[in-house]
Amino acid sequence: MKAIRFNPQVMFGLAAAIVTAAVVFTTLVGQYLSGFILSEFTEAMGETPGDPGTDATMSMLLSTYGIEIVVGFLSPVLTGLLIVAVSRAVIGQKVSVGQTARSKRVWAVLGFTLLLGLAQAVVLAAVIFVIVLLGVSVGGSGGVALSLALGLLAAAGMLVGWFWVLVRTLLVPPALMLEGKRFWPTITRAWRLTRGSFWRLLGIYLLVWIMMSVVVSIITFPGAIIASVLAVLEIGWASLLVLGITMILAYTLTITYQSAIIALLYIDVRMRREGLDLELARAAEATA
């Protein structure tokens, strides 16, 4: 929290700007897709187009899920940007929003996020393909039962694997942003940094995740109710506006706090294993 209070312009301002852009973009896309989906559906069913309330509700649902996906994708990138401000705050230095946003290392974080997402998609597609193939080869009700059983086992296994990979790669964004080394060696080094600290990092991350989920629910639940009422009353623009404002507020607060925690975890691990605290003390004395 001290790091956030030390430089709130960057910690909150940059986060709010990126989250707002993501929310506006996703809302516009959701509004377009809702009209397209409803139009195609009613045409296929041979019915007349739905009422404005239905259009607004569909748009609100698509926007909500779209915002969660886009913000979830951008979260590591934003974390990487905010980590610069946190790391400087540790030694008593401030960076401006412009200095943080111009950091070229963020492209490395974006590339890592894309590669990790692609790997997860490939694994998911491969698992689904194998399950379906086995189910079809058995055939009949036995094949359906086998597919369901394998699907449940695969879901449990992938959940465990996802948490494992999440923790082992948790320190990659700060390492890519702060160490200035080549891409793959930095990822390998960040992976090694989590050795011996896996359970501690997992526990802290889960605690932060639970806290942030509660905060998001507290902020967005009233907004979702108001937005739903406005959608039923066929005031679509007001519904999307309320939803967007609550999403921006919730995710700005949670991503900022989460980014600060990840940055401090990276610094803490390096202090424990590499004596980074001595280097930071010397750096603080040099800038005093």
Coordinates of C-alpha atoms in Angstrom, one line a residue:
M1 CA 0.0 0.0 0.0
K2 CA 2.9 2.4 0.7
A3 CA 4.1 1.8 -2.9
I4 CA 0.6 2.8 -4.2
R5 CA 0.4 5.9 -2.0
F6 CA 3.9 6.9 -3.0
N7 CA 3.0 7.2 -6.7
P8 CA -0.8 7.2 -7.1
Q9 CA -0.6 9.0 -10.4
V10 CA 1.0 6.1 -12.1
M11 CA -0.4 3.3 -10.0
F12 CA -4.1 4.4 -10.4
G13 CA -3.9 6.8 -13.4
L14 CA -2.2 4.3 -15.8
A15 CA -4.3 1.4 -14.6
A16 CA -7.5 3.5 -15.0
A17 CA -6.5 4.6 -18.5
I18 CA -5.8 1.1 -19.8
V19 CA -8.8 -0.5 -18.1
T20 CA -11.1 2.3 -19.4
A21 CA -9.9 1.8 -23.0
A22 CA -10.4 -2.0 -22.6
V23 CA -13.9 -1.5 -21.2
V24 CA -15.0 1.0 -23.9
F25 CA -13.6 -1.2 -26.7
T26 CA -15.2 -4.4 -25.3
T27 CA -18.6 -2.6 -24.7
L28 CA -18.7 -1.4 -28.3
V29 CA -17.8 -4.8 -29.7
G30 CA -20.4 -6.4 -27.4
Q31 CA -23.1 -4.0 -28.5
Y32 CA -22.3 -4.8 -32.2
L33 CA -22.2 -8.5 -31.6
S34 CA -25.4 -8.6 -29.6
G35 CA -27.3 -7.0 -32.5
F36 CA -25.7 -9.4 -35.0
I37 CA -26.4 -12.5 -32.9
L38 CA -30.0 -11.5 -32.2
S39 CA -30.6 -10.6 -35.9
E40 CA -29.2 -14.0 -37.1
F41 CA -31.1 -15.9 -34.5
T42 CA -34.5 -14.3 -35.2
E43 CA -33.9 -14.7 -38.9
A44 CA -33.1 -18.4 -38.5
M45 CA -36.2 -18.9 -36.4
G46 CA -38.4 -17.0 -38.8
E47 CA -39.4 -14.5 -36.0
T48 CA -39.5 -10.8 -35.8
P49 CA -36.6 -8.9 -34.2
G50 CA -36.7 -8.7 -30.4
D51 CA -37.5 -5.7 -28.3
P52 CA -34.9 -3.1 -27.2
G53 CA -34.9 -4.6 -23.7
T54 CA -33.7 -7.9 -25.0
D55 CA -31.1 -6.2 -27.2
A56 CA -29.8 -4.3 -24.2
T57 CA -29.7 -7.4 -22.0
M58 CA -27.8 -9.4 -24.6
S59 CA -25.4 -6.5 -25.1
M60 CA -24.8 -6.2 -21.3
L61 CA -24.1 -9.9 -21.0
L62 CA -21.6 -9.9 -23.9
S63 CA -19.9 -6.8 -22.6
T64 CA -19.6 -8.3 -19.1
Y65 CA -17.9 -11.5 -20.2
G66 CA -15.9 -9.7 -22.8
I67 CA -14.6 -7.2 -20.3
E68 CA -13.5 -10.0 -18.0
I69 CA -11.6 -11.8 -20.8
V70 CA -9.9 -8.7 -22.1
V71 CA -9.0 -7.3 -18.7
G72 CA -7.7 -10.8 -17.7
F73 CA -5.5 -10.8 -20.8
L74 CA -4.2 -7.3 -20.3
S75 CA -3.6 -7.8 -16.6
P76 CA -0.1 -9.2 -16.9
V77 CA 0.8 -6.4 -19.3
L78 CA -0.5 -3.8 -16.9
T79 CA 1.2 -5.5 -14.0
G80 CA 4.5 -5.3 -15.9
L81 CA 4.0 -1.5 -16.4
L82 CA 3.1 -0.9 -12.8
I83 CA 5.9 -3.0 -11.5
V84 CA 8.3 -0.3 -12.8
A85 CA 6.7 2.2 -10.5
V86 CA 6.7 -0.2 -7.5
S87 CA 10.4 -1.1 -7.9
R88 CA 11.4 2.6 -8.0
A89 CA 9.2 3.3 -5.0
V90 CA 11.2 0.8 -3.0
I91 CA 14.3 3.0 -3.3
G92 CA 12.4 6.2 -3.0
Q93 CA 12.2 7.2 -6.6
K94 CA 9.2 8.3 -8.6
V95 CA 8.5 7.7 -12.3
S96 CA 6.0 9.6 -14.4
V97 CA 3.1 8.0 -16.3
G98 CA 4.9 8.8 -19.6
Q99 CA 8.1 7.2 -18.5
T100 CA 6.3 4.0 -17.4
A101 CA 4.1 3.8 -20.6
R102 CA 7.2 4.3 -22.8
S103 CA 9.0 1.2 -21.4
K104 CA 9.8 -1.0 -24.4
R105 CA 10.1 -4.1 -22.1
V106 CA 6.3 -4.2 -21.9
W107 CA 6.4 -5.8 -25.4
A108 CA 8.3 -8.7 -24.0
V109 CA 5.6 -9.1 -21.3
L110 CA 2.9 -8.9 -24.0
G111 CA 4.7 -11.6 -26.1
F112 CA 5.0 -13.9 -23.1
T113 CA 1.3 -13.4 -22.3
L114 CA 0.4 -14.3 -25.9
L115 CA 2.6 -17.4 -25.9
L116 CA 1.2 -18.6 -22.6
G117 CA -2.3 -18.1 -23.7
L118 CA -1.6 -19.9 -27.0
A119 CA 0.0 -22.8 -25.1
Q120 CA -3.1 -23.1 -22.9
A121 CA -5.4 -23.0 -25.9
V122 CA -3.4 -25.8 -27.6
V123 CA -3.4 -28.0 -24.5
L124 CA -7.1 -27.5 -24.1
A125 CA -7.9 -28.3 -27.7
A126 CA -5.7 -31.4 -27.6
V127 CA -7.4 -32.7 -24.4
I128 CA -10.9 -32.1 -25.9
F129 CA -9.8 -33.8 -29.1
V130 CA -8.5 -36.9 -27.3
I131 CA -11.6 -37.1 -25.1
V132 CA -14.0 -36.8 -28.1
L133 CA -11.9 -39.3 -30.1
L134 CA -12.0 -41.9 -27.3
G135 CA -15.8 -41.4 -26.8
V136 CA -16.5 -41.8 -30.5
S137 CA -14.3 -44.9 -30.7
V138 CA -16.3 -46.6 -27.9
G139 CA -19.6 -45.4 -29.2
G140 CA -23.1 -45.5 -27.7
S141 CA -23.9 -44.7 -24.1
G142 CA -20.6 -46.1 -23.0
G143 CA -18.8 -43.6 -25.1
V144 CA -20.8 -40.7 -23.6
A145 CA -20.1 -42.0 -20.1
L146 CA -16.4 -42.4 -20.9
S147 CA -16.2 -38.9 -22.3
L148 CA -17.9 -37.4 -19.3
A149 CA -15.6 -39.2 -16.9
L150 CA -12.5 -38.3 -18.8
G151 CA -13.8 -34.7 -19.0
L152 CA -14.1 -34.4 -15.3
L153 CA -10.7 -35.9 -14.7
A154 CA -9.2 -33.7 -17.3
A155 CA -10.8 -30.6 -15.8
A156 CA -9.4 -31.4 -12.4
G157 CA -6.0 -32.1 -13.8
M158 CA -5.9 -28.9 -15.9
L159 CA -7.0 -26.8 -12.9
V160 CA -4.1 -28.2 -10.9
G161 CA -1.8 -27.7 -13.8
W162 CA -3.0 -24.2 -14.4
F163 CA -2.3 -23.1 -10.8
W164 CA 1.1 -24.8 -11.0
V165 CA 2.1 -22.9 -14.2
L166 CA 0.6 -19.7 -12.8
V167 CA 2.8 -19.8 -9.8
R168 CA 5.9 -20.9 -11.6
T169 CA 5.5 -18.0 -14.1
L170 CA 4.2 -15.4 -11.6
L171 CA 7.6 -13.6 -11.5
V172 CA 8.1 -13.5 -15.2
P173 CA 6.5 -10.1 -15.8
P174 CA 8.6 -8.3 -13.2
A175 CA 11.7 -10.1 -14.3
L176 CA 11.1 -9.2 -18.0
M177 CA 10.4 -5.5 -17.0
L178 CA 13.3 -5.0 -14.6
E179 CA 16.2 -7.2 -15.5
G180 CA 16.7 -6.1 -19.1
K181 CA 18.0 -9.4 -20.3
R182 CA 17.1 -11.6 -23.2
F183 CA 13.6 -13.0 -23.5
W184 CA 14.0 -16.8 -22.9
P185 CA 16.9 -16.6 -20.4
T186 CA 14.7 -14.2 -18.3
I187 CA 11.8 -16.6 -18.4
T188 CA 14.0 -19.5 -17.4
R189 CA 15.5 -17.4 -14.6
A190 CA 12.0 -16.3 -13.3
W191 CA 10.9 -19.9 -13.3
R192 CA 14.0 -20.9 -11.2
L193 CA 13.3 -18.1 -8.7
T194 CA 10.1 -19.8 -7.7
R195 CA 11.8 -22.9 -6.6
G196 CA 11.6 -23.4 -2.9
S197 CA 8.9 -20.7 -2.7
F198 CA 6.1 -22.4 -4.5
W199 CA 3.7 -22.9 -1.6
R200 CA 4.4 -19.5 -0.1
L201 CA 3.8 -17.8 -3.5
L202 CA 0.6 -19.9 -4.1
G203 CA -0.8 -19.1 -0.6
I204 CA -0.2 -15.4 -1.0
Y205 CA -1.6 -15.3 -4.5
L206 CA -4.7 -17.2 -3.5
L207 CA -5.3 -14.9 -0.6
V208 CA -4.9 -11.8 -2.8
W209 CA -7.2 -13.4 -5.5
I210 CA -9.9 -14.1 -2.9
M211 CA -9.7 -10.6 -1.5
M212 CA -9.8 -9.1 -5.0
S213 CA -12.8 -11.3 -6.0
V214 CA -14.7 -10.1 -3.0
V215 CA -13.9 -6.4 -3.8
V216 CA -15.0 -6.9 -7.4
S217 CA -18.2 -8.5 -6.3
I218 CA -18.9 -5.8 -3.8
I219 CA -18.4 -3.1 -6.4
T220 CA -20.0 -4.7 -9.5
F221 CA -23.0 -6.5 -7.8
P222 CA -25.0 -3.2 -7.2
G223 CA -24.0 -1.9 -10.6
A224 CA -25.1 -5.2 -12.3
I225 CA -28.5 -4.9 -10.6
I226 CA -29.0 -1.3 -11.6
A227 CA -27.8 -2.1 -15.2
S228 CA -30.3 -5.0 -15.4
V229 CA -33.2 -2.8 -14.3
L230 CA -32.2 -0.2 -16.8
A231 CA -32.0 -2.9 -19.5
V232 CA -35.5 -4.1 -18.7
L233 CA -36.7 -0.5 -18.8
E234 CA -35.2 -0.4 -22.3
I235 CA -32.6 2.3 -21.4
G236 CA -29.7 0.5 -23.0
W237 CA -27.2 3.2 -23.1
A238 CA -27.6 3.9 -19.4
S239 CA -27.3 0.2 -18.6
L240 CA -24.0 -0.1 -20.4
L241 CA -22.8 3.2 -18.8
V242 CA -23.4 2.0 -15.3
L243 CA -21.9 -1.4 -16.0
G244 CA -18.8 0.2 -17.6
I245 CA -18.2 2.6 -14.7
T246 CA -18.5 -0.2 -12.1
M247 CA -16.1 -2.4 -14.1
I248 CA -13.6 0.3 -14.5
L249 CA -13.6 1.1 -10.8
A250 CA -13.4 -2.5 -9.7
Y251 CA -10.7 -3.6 -12.1
T252 CA -8.6 -0.5 -11.6
L253 CA -8.5 -1.0 -7.9
T254 CA -7.9 -4.8 -8.0
I255 CA -5.2 -4.8 -10.8
T256 CA -3.3 -2.0 -9.1
Y257 CA -3.2 -3.8 -5.8
Q258 CA -2.4 -7.2 -7.4
S259 CA 0.4 -5.6 -9.5
A260 CA 2.0 -4.1 -6.3
I261 CA 1.8 -7.5 -4.6
I262 CA 3.5 -9.4 -7.5
A263 CA 6.2 -6.7 -7.7
L264 CA 6.9 -7.0 -4.0
L265 CA 6.9 -10.8 -4.2
Y266 CA 9.6 -10.6 -6.9
I267 CA 11.6 -8.3 -4.7
D268 CA 11.1 -10.4 -1.6
V269 CA 12.2 -13.6 -3.4
R270 CA 15.3 -11.9 -4.7
M271 CA 16.1 -10.5 -1.3
R272 CA 15.8 -14.0 0.3
R273 CA 17.9 -15.7 -2.4
E274 CA 20.3 -13.1 -3.8
G275 CA 20.6 -10.4 -1.2
L276 CA 18.8 -7.8 -3.3
D277 CA 18.1 -5.8 -0.1
L278 CA 21.8 -4.9 0.0
E279 CA 21.7 -3.7 -3.6
L280 CA 18.5 -1.7 -3.0
A281 CA 20.1 -0.1 0.1
R282 CA 23.1 1.0 -1.9
A283 CA 20.9 2.3 -4.7
A284 CA 18.8 4.3 -2.2
E285 CA 21.9 5.8 -0.7
A286 CA 23.2 6.7 -4.1
T287 CA 19.9 8.5 -5.0
A288 CA 19.6 10.2 -1.6

